[in-house]
């Protein structure tokens, strides 16, 4: 399925070239963990605004995609600006909720 996912993502990237589409394409690349495609076909060819990089950074952190976090920092995402107390608290709460949800699913599955 990786080849099929790659083909879909590459086709989407090549077919639509507006800023809104690039946001969606990057989100999909993060979710599908397609760092190389994101780097070569999106990051290398499109300049994102700071707030867009911060959105990507948040999703990458929540989804534990460390390679993407590194690339966004390399692309000038400003961690000092992004990681406010409020954002750190929000990330912590989001991650805690994800762990609780996973734990409940595992308990339900094995009971």
GROMACS .gro file of N, CA and C in nm:
model
  333
    1UNK      N    1   0.082  -0.122   0.000
    1UNK     CA    2   0.000   0.000   0.000
    1UNK      C    3   0.085   0.127   0.000
    2UNK      N    4   0.211   0.117   0.042
    2UNK     CA    5   0.296   0.236   0.043
    2UNK      C    6   0.314   0.294  -0.096
    3UNK      N    7   0.335   0.207  -0.196
    3UNK     CA    8   0.350   0.254  -0.332
    3UNK      C    9   0.224   0.324  -0.380
    4UNK      N   10   0.109   0.267  -0.345
    4UNK     CA   11  -0.019   0.326  -0.384
    4UNK      C   12  -0.039   0.461  -0.315
    5UNK      N   13  -0.009   0.467  -0.185
    5UNK     CA   14  -0.019   0.593  -0.110
    5UNK      C   15   0.073   0.698  -0.170
    6UNK      N   16   0.196   0.657  -0.202
    6UNK     CA   17   0.293   0.749  -0.263
    6UNK      C   18   0.241   0.803  -0.396
    7UNK      N   19   0.187   0.713  -0.478
    7UNK     CA   20   0.136   0.755  -0.609
    7UNK      C   21   0.021   0.854  -0.595
    8UNK      N   22  -0.067   0.830  -0.500
    8UNK     CA   23  -0.180   0.921  -0.477
    8UNK      C   24  -0.129   1.058  -0.432
    9UNK      N   25  -0.040   1.059  -0.336
    9UNK     CA   26   0.012   1.185  -0.283
    9UNK      C   27   0.088   1.262  -0.391
   10UNK      N   28   0.172   1.195  -0.464
   10UNK     CA   29   0.248   1.262  -0.571
   10UNK      C   30   0.155   1.318  -0.677
   11UNK      N   31   0.052   1.243  -0.715
   11UNK     CA   32  -0.044   1.291  -0.814
   11UNK      C   33  -0.118   1.414  -0.763
   12UNK      N   34  -0.156   1.413  -0.636
   12UNK     CA   35  -0.224   1.529  -0.577
   12UNK      C   36  -0.133   1.652  -0.578
   13UNK      N   37  -0.008   1.632  -0.543
   13UNK     CA   38   0.087   1.743  -0.536
   13UNK      C   39   0.109   1.804  -0.674
   14UNK      N   40   0.121   1.719  -0.772
   14UNK     CA   41   0.149   1.767  -0.907
   14UNK      C   42   0.027   1.826  -0.976
   15UNK      N   43  -0.092   1.786  -0.933
   15UNK     CA   44  -0.213   1.831  -1.003
   15UNK      C   45  -0.264   1.966  -0.954
   16UNK      N   46  -0.242   2.000  -0.829
   16UNK     CA   47  -0.293   2.125  -0.773
   16UNK      C   48  -0.177   2.199  -0.709
   17UNK      N   49  -0.168   2.329  -0.739
   17UNK     CA   50  -0.051   2.404  -0.694
   17UNK      C   51  -0.085   2.531  -0.617
   18UNK      N   52  -0.203   2.540  -0.560
   18UNK     CA   53  -0.234   2.661  -0.484
   18UNK      C   54  -0.198   2.642  -0.337
   19UNK      N   55  -0.193   2.752  -0.264
   19UNK     CA   56  -0.146   2.750  -0.126
   19UNK      C   57  -0.233   2.665  -0.035
   20UNK      N   58  -0.364   2.672  -0.052
   20UNK     CA   59  -0.455   2.595   0.031
   20UNK      C   60  -0.435   2.445   0.008
   21UNK      N   61  -0.415   2.407  -0.117
   21UNK     CA   62  -0.391   2.266  -0.148
   21UNK      C   63  -0.260   2.219  -0.087
   22UNK      N   64  -0.158   2.305  -0.088
   22UNK     CA   65  -0.029   2.268  -0.030
   22UNK      C   66  -0.041   2.239   0.120
   23UNK      N   67  -0.127   2.313   0.188
   23UNK     CA   68  -0.152   2.288   0.330
   23UNK      C   69  -0.209   2.147   0.347
   24UNK      N   70  -0.312   2.114   0.271
   24UNK     CA   71  -0.375   1.982   0.280
   24UNK      C   72  -0.278   1.871   0.242
   25UNK      N   73  -0.200   1.896   0.138
   25UNK     CA   74  -0.104   1.796   0.094
   25UNK      C   75   0.001   1.770   0.200
   26UNK      N   76   0.047   1.875   0.267
   26UNK     CA   77   0.146   1.857   0.372
   26UNK      C   78   0.085   1.781   0.490
   27UNK      N   79  -0.037   1.814   0.526
   27UNK     CA   80  -0.103   1.743   0.635
   27UNK      C   81  -0.116   1.595   0.602
   28UNK      N   82  -0.149   1.564   0.479
   28UNK     CA   83  -0.160   1.424   0.436
   28UNK      C   84  -0.023   1.357   0.439
   29UNK      N   85   0.080   1.427   0.394
   29UNK     CA   86   0.216   1.371   0.397
   29UNK      C   87   0.259   1.341   0.540
   30UNK      N   88   0.223   1.428   0.634
   30UNK     CA   89   0.257   1.404   0.775
   30UNK      C   90   0.182   1.281   0.825
   31UNK      N   91   0.052   1.277   0.800
   31UNK     CA   92  -0.031   1.166   0.848
   31UNK      C   93   0.016   1.033   0.791
   32UNK      N   94   0.050   1.032   0.662
   32UNK     CA   95   0.097   0.908   0.597
   32UNK      C   96   0.246   0.885   0.618
   33UNK      N   97   0.312   0.975   0.686
   33UNK     CA   98   0.455   0.964   0.717
   33UNK      C   99   0.540   0.954   0.590
   34UNK      N  100   0.520   1.048   0.500
   34UNK     CA  101   0.592   1.052   0.372
   34UNK      C  102   0.686   1.172   0.370
   35UNK      N  103   0.788   1.164   0.455
   35UNK     CA  104   0.881   1.275   0.473
   35UNK      C  105   0.956   1.309   0.345
   36UNK      N  106   1.006   1.208   0.275
   36UNK     CA  107   1.085   1.235   0.155
   36UNK      C  108   1.002   1.306   0.048
   37UNK      N  109   0.879   1.263   0.029
   37UNK     CA  110   0.790   1.328  -0.068
   37UNK      C  111   0.761   1.470  -0.024
   38UNK      N  112   0.733   1.488   0.104
   38UNK     CA  113   0.705   1.623   0.155
   38UNK      C  114   0.824   1.714   0.136
   39UNK      N  115   0.942   1.661   0.161
   39UNK     CA  116   1.063   1.742   0.150
   39UNK      C  117   1.090   1.779   0.004
   40UNK      N  118   1.084   1.682  -0.085
   40UNK     CA  119   1.121   1.704  -0.224
   40UNK      C  120   1.016   1.778  -0.306
   41UNK      N  121   0.888   1.750  -0.280
   41UNK     CA  122   0.783   1.804  -0.366
   41UNK      C  123   0.702   1.917  -0.304
   42UNK      N  124   0.712   1.935  -0.174
   42UNK     CA  125   0.634   2.042  -0.111
   42UNK      C  126   0.727   2.146  -0.048
   43UNK      N  127   0.806   2.105   0.051
   43UNK     CA  128   0.892   2.200   0.123
   43UNK      C  129   0.995   2.267   0.031
   44UNK      N  130   1.050   2.191  -0.062
   44UNK     CA  131   1.154   2.246  -0.150
   44UNK      C  132   1.097   2.344  -0.252
   45UNK      N  133   0.966   2.336  -0.276
   45UNK     CA  134   0.908   2.417  -0.384
   45UNK      C  135   0.805   2.519  -0.338
   46UNK      N  136   0.775   2.520  -0.210
   46UNK     CA  137   0.672   2.612  -0.161
   46UNK      C  138   0.718   2.675  -0.030
   47UNK      N  139   0.701   2.804  -0.020
   47UNK     CA  140   0.737   2.877   0.102
   47UNK      C  141   0.611   2.891   0.189
   48UNK      N  142   0.617   2.841   0.309
   48UNK     CA  143   0.502   2.848   0.399
   48UNK      C  144   0.519   2.965   0.495
   49UNK      N  145   0.407   3.021   0.537
   49UNK     CA  146   0.404   3.126   0.638
   49UNK      C  147   0.435   3.065   0.774
   50UNK      N  148   0.477   3.149   0.867
   50UNK     CA  149   0.510   3.101   1.002
   50UNK      C  150   0.395   3.027   1.066
   51UNK      N  151   0.274   3.081   1.056
   51UNK     CA  152   0.160   3.016   1.121
   51UNK      C  153   0.129   2.880   1.056
   52UNK      N  154   0.159   2.864   0.928
   52UNK     CA  155   0.139   2.735   0.862
   52UNK      C  156   0.242   2.633   0.912
   53UNK      N  157   0.367   2.675   0.922
   53UNK     CA  158   0.470   2.587   0.976
   53UNK      C  159   0.437   2.546   1.119
   54UNK      N  160   0.381   2.638   1.195
   54UNK     CA  161   0.343   2.606   1.333
   54UNK      C  162   0.231   2.503   1.337
   55UNK      N  163   0.136   2.511   1.244
   55UNK     CA  164   0.030   2.410   1.236
   55UNK      C  165   0.090   2.273   1.204
   56UNK      N  166   0.181   2.270   1.107
   56UNK     CA  167   0.246   2.145   1.070
   56UNK      C  168   0.326   2.089   1.188
   57UNK      N  169   0.395   2.178   1.256
   57UNK     CA  170   0.477   2.138   1.370
   57UNK      C  171   0.390   2.074   1.478
   58UNK      N  172   0.276   2.134   1.505
   58UNK     CA  173   0.184   2.080   1.606
   58UNK      C  174   0.138   1.939   1.568
   59UNK      N  175   0.096   1.923   1.444
   59UNK     CA  176   0.049   1.791   1.399
   59UNK      C  177   0.162   1.689   1.406
   60UNK      N  178   0.281   1.728   1.363
   60UNK     CA  179   0.395   1.637   1.365
   60UNK      C  180   0.431   1.596   1.508
   61UNK      N  181   0.424   1.690   1.600
   61UNK     CA  182   0.453   1.658   1.741
   61UNK      C  183   0.349   1.562   1.796
   62UNK      N  184   0.222   1.592   1.772
   62UNK     CA  185   0.114   1.507   1.823
   62UNK      C  186   0.121   1.367   1.764
   63UNK      N  187   0.157   1.358   1.636
   63UNK     CA  188   0.164   1.228   1.569
   63UNK      C  189   0.300   1.161   1.586
   64UNK      N  190   0.389   1.223   1.665
   64UNK     CA  191   0.521   1.169   1.693
   64UNK      C  192   0.602   1.145   1.565
   65UNK      N  193   0.601   1.242   1.476
   65UNK     CA  194   0.675   1.235   1.350
   65UNK      C  195   0.799   1.323   1.362
   66UNK      N  196   0.900   1.271   1.429
   66UNK     CA  197   1.018   1.350   1.462
   66UNK      C  198   1.094   1.399   1.338
   67UNK      N  199   1.094   1.320   1.232
   67UNK     CA  200   1.159   1.364   1.109
   67UNK      C  201   1.096   1.489   1.053
   68UNK      N  202   0.964   1.496   1.059
   68UNK     CA  203   0.893   1.615   1.014
   68UNK      C  204   0.923   1.734   1.105
   69UNK      N  205   0.927   1.711   1.235
   69UNK     CA  206   0.958   1.819   1.328
   69UNK      C  207   1.094   1.878   1.293
   70UNK      N  208   1.192   1.793   1.268
   70UNK     CA  209   1.325   1.842   1.230
   70UNK      C  210   1.320   1.923   1.101
   71UNK      N  211   1.247   1.875   1.002
   71UNK     CA  212   1.239   1.947   0.873
   71UNK      C  213   1.170   2.082   0.888
   72UNK      N  214   1.066   2.089   0.970
   72UNK     CA  215   0.998   2.216   0.989
   72UNK      C  216   1.087   2.315   1.063
   73UNK      N  217   1.165   2.266   1.157
   73UNK     CA  218   1.261   2.353   1.225
   73UNK      C  219   1.369   2.399   1.127
   74UNK      N  220   1.412   2.309   1.040
   74UNK     CA  221   1.508   2.347   0.935
   74UNK      C  222   1.449   2.449   0.838
   75UNK      N  223   1.317   2.443   0.820
   75UNK     CA  224   1.248   2.535   0.729
   75UNK      C  225   1.212   2.666   0.799
   76UNK      N  226   1.275   2.692   0.913
   76UNK     CA  227   1.261   2.817   0.987
   76UNK      C  228   1.135   2.828   1.072
   77UNK      N  229   1.078   2.716   1.111
   77UNK     CA  230   0.972   2.723   1.212
   77UNK      C  231   1.040   2.770   1.341
   78UNK      N  232   0.984   2.869   1.405
   78UNK     CA  233   1.046   2.930   1.523
   78UNK      C  234   0.991   2.866   1.650
   79UNK      N  235   1.067   2.773   1.706
   79UNK     CA  236   1.023   2.700   1.825
   79UNK      C  237   1.001   2.795   1.943
   80UNK      N  238   1.083   2.897   1.955
   80UNK     CA  239   1.066   2.991   2.067
   80UNK      C  240   0.934   3.066   2.056
   81UNK      N  241   0.894   3.100   1.936
   81UNK     CA  242   0.767   3.170   1.914
   81UNK      C  243   0.650   3.073   1.929
   82UNK      N  244   0.667   2.953   1.877
   82UNK     CA  245   0.559   2.855   1.875
   82UNK      C  246   0.528   2.797   2.013
   83UNK      N  247   0.630   2.757   2.085
   83UNK     CA  248   0.610   2.679   2.207
   83UNK      C  249   0.589   2.769   2.328
   84UNK      N  250   0.473   2.831   2.331
   84UNK     CA  251   0.434   2.912   2.446
   84UNK      C  252   0.385   2.820   2.558
   85UNK      N  253   0.366   2.876   2.674
   85UNK     CA  254   0.313   2.797   2.786
   85UNK      C  255   0.177   2.739   2.748
   86UNK      N  256   0.094   2.819   2.685
   86UNK     CA  257  -0.039   2.774   2.644
   86UNK      C  258  -0.030   2.658   2.545
   87UNK      N  259   0.058   2.670   2.446
   87UNK     CA  260   0.073   2.564   2.346
   87UNK      C  261   0.129   2.437   2.409
   88UNK      N  262   0.227   2.451   2.496
   88UNK     CA  263   0.284   2.335   2.564
   88UNK      C  264   0.178   2.264   2.647
   89UNK      N  265   0.096   2.340   2.716
   89UNK     CA  266  -0.012   2.283   2.795
   89UNK      C  267  -0.113   2.211   2.705
   90UNK      N  268  -0.145   2.273   2.593
   90UNK     CA  269  -0.238   2.211   2.498
   90UNK      C  270  -0.182   2.080   2.441
   91UNK      N  271  -0.054   2.081   2.405
   91UNK     CA  272   0.010   1.959   2.354
   91UNK      C  273   0.008   1.849   2.461
   92UNK      N  274   0.041   1.885   2.582
   92UNK     CA  275   0.042   1.788   2.691
   92UNK      C  276  -0.097   1.728   2.710
   93UNK      N  277  -0.199   1.812   2.712
   93UNK     CA  278  -0.336   1.763   2.730
   93UNK      C  279  -0.380   1.674   2.614
   94UNK      N  280  -0.342   1.713   2.493
   94UNK     CA  281  -0.376   1.633   2.376
   94UNK      C  282  -0.311   1.496   2.383
   95UNK      N  283  -0.183   1.493   2.419
   95UNK     CA  284  -0.112   1.366   2.428
   95UNK      C  285  -0.167   1.279   2.540
   96UNK      N  286  -0.204   1.340   2.652
   96UNK     CA  287  -0.263   1.266   2.763
   96UNK      C  288  -0.396   1.205   2.721
   97UNK      N  289  -0.478   1.280   2.649
   97UNK     CA  290  -0.606   1.228   2.601
   97UNK      C  291  -0.586   1.113   2.504
   98UNK      N  292  -0.486   1.123   2.416
   98UNK     CA  293  -0.458   1.015   2.322
   98UNK      C  294  -0.418   0.888   2.396
   99UNK      N  295  -0.334   0.901   2.500
   99UNK     CA  296  -0.293   0.783   2.577
   99UNK      C  297  -0.412   0.722   2.650
  100UNK      N  298  -0.498   0.807   2.707
  100UNK     CA  299  -0.614   0.756   2.779
  100UNK      C  300  -0.708   0.683   2.684
  101UNK      N  301  -0.729   0.740   2.565
  101UNK     CA  302  -0.816   0.677   2.466
  101UNK      C  303  -0.760   0.542   2.424
  102UNK      N  304  -0.629   0.536   2.399
  102UNK     CA  305  -0.565   0.411   2.361
  102UNK      C  306  -0.579   0.308   2.474
  103UNK      N  307  -0.556   0.351   2.597
  103UNK     CA  308  -0.568   0.262   2.711
  103UNK      C  309  -0.710   0.205   2.723
  104UNK      N  310  -0.810   0.289   2.705
  104UNK     CA  311  -0.950   0.243   2.712
  104UNK      C  312  -0.980   0.144   2.600
  105UNK      N  313  -0.927   0.170   2.481
  105UNK     CA  314  -0.948   0.078   2.369
  105UNK      C  315  -0.887  -0.058   2.399
  106UNK      N  316  -0.768  -0.058   2.456
  106UNK     CA  317  -0.699  -0.185   2.487
  106UNK      C  318  -0.773  -0.261   2.597
  107UNK      N  319  -0.822  -0.188   2.697
  107UNK     CA  320  -0.898  -0.254   2.804
  107UNK      C  321  -1.027  -0.314   2.749
  108UNK      N  322  -1.098  -0.241   2.665
  108UNK     CA  323  -1.221  -0.289   2.607
  108UNK      C  324  -1.196  -0.411   2.518
  109UNK      N  325  -1.085  -0.408   2.448
  109UNK     CA  326  -1.051  -0.516   2.355
  109UNK      C  327  -1.018  -0.646   2.429
  110UNK      N  328  -0.958  -0.633   2.547
  110UNK     CA  329  -0.913  -0.751   2.620
  110UNK      C  330  -1.001  -0.786   2.738
  111UNK      N  331  -1.121  -0.732   2.743
  111UNK     CA  332  -1.207  -0.768   2.857
  111UNK      C  333  -1.327  -0.847   2.810
   0.00000   0.00000   0.00000
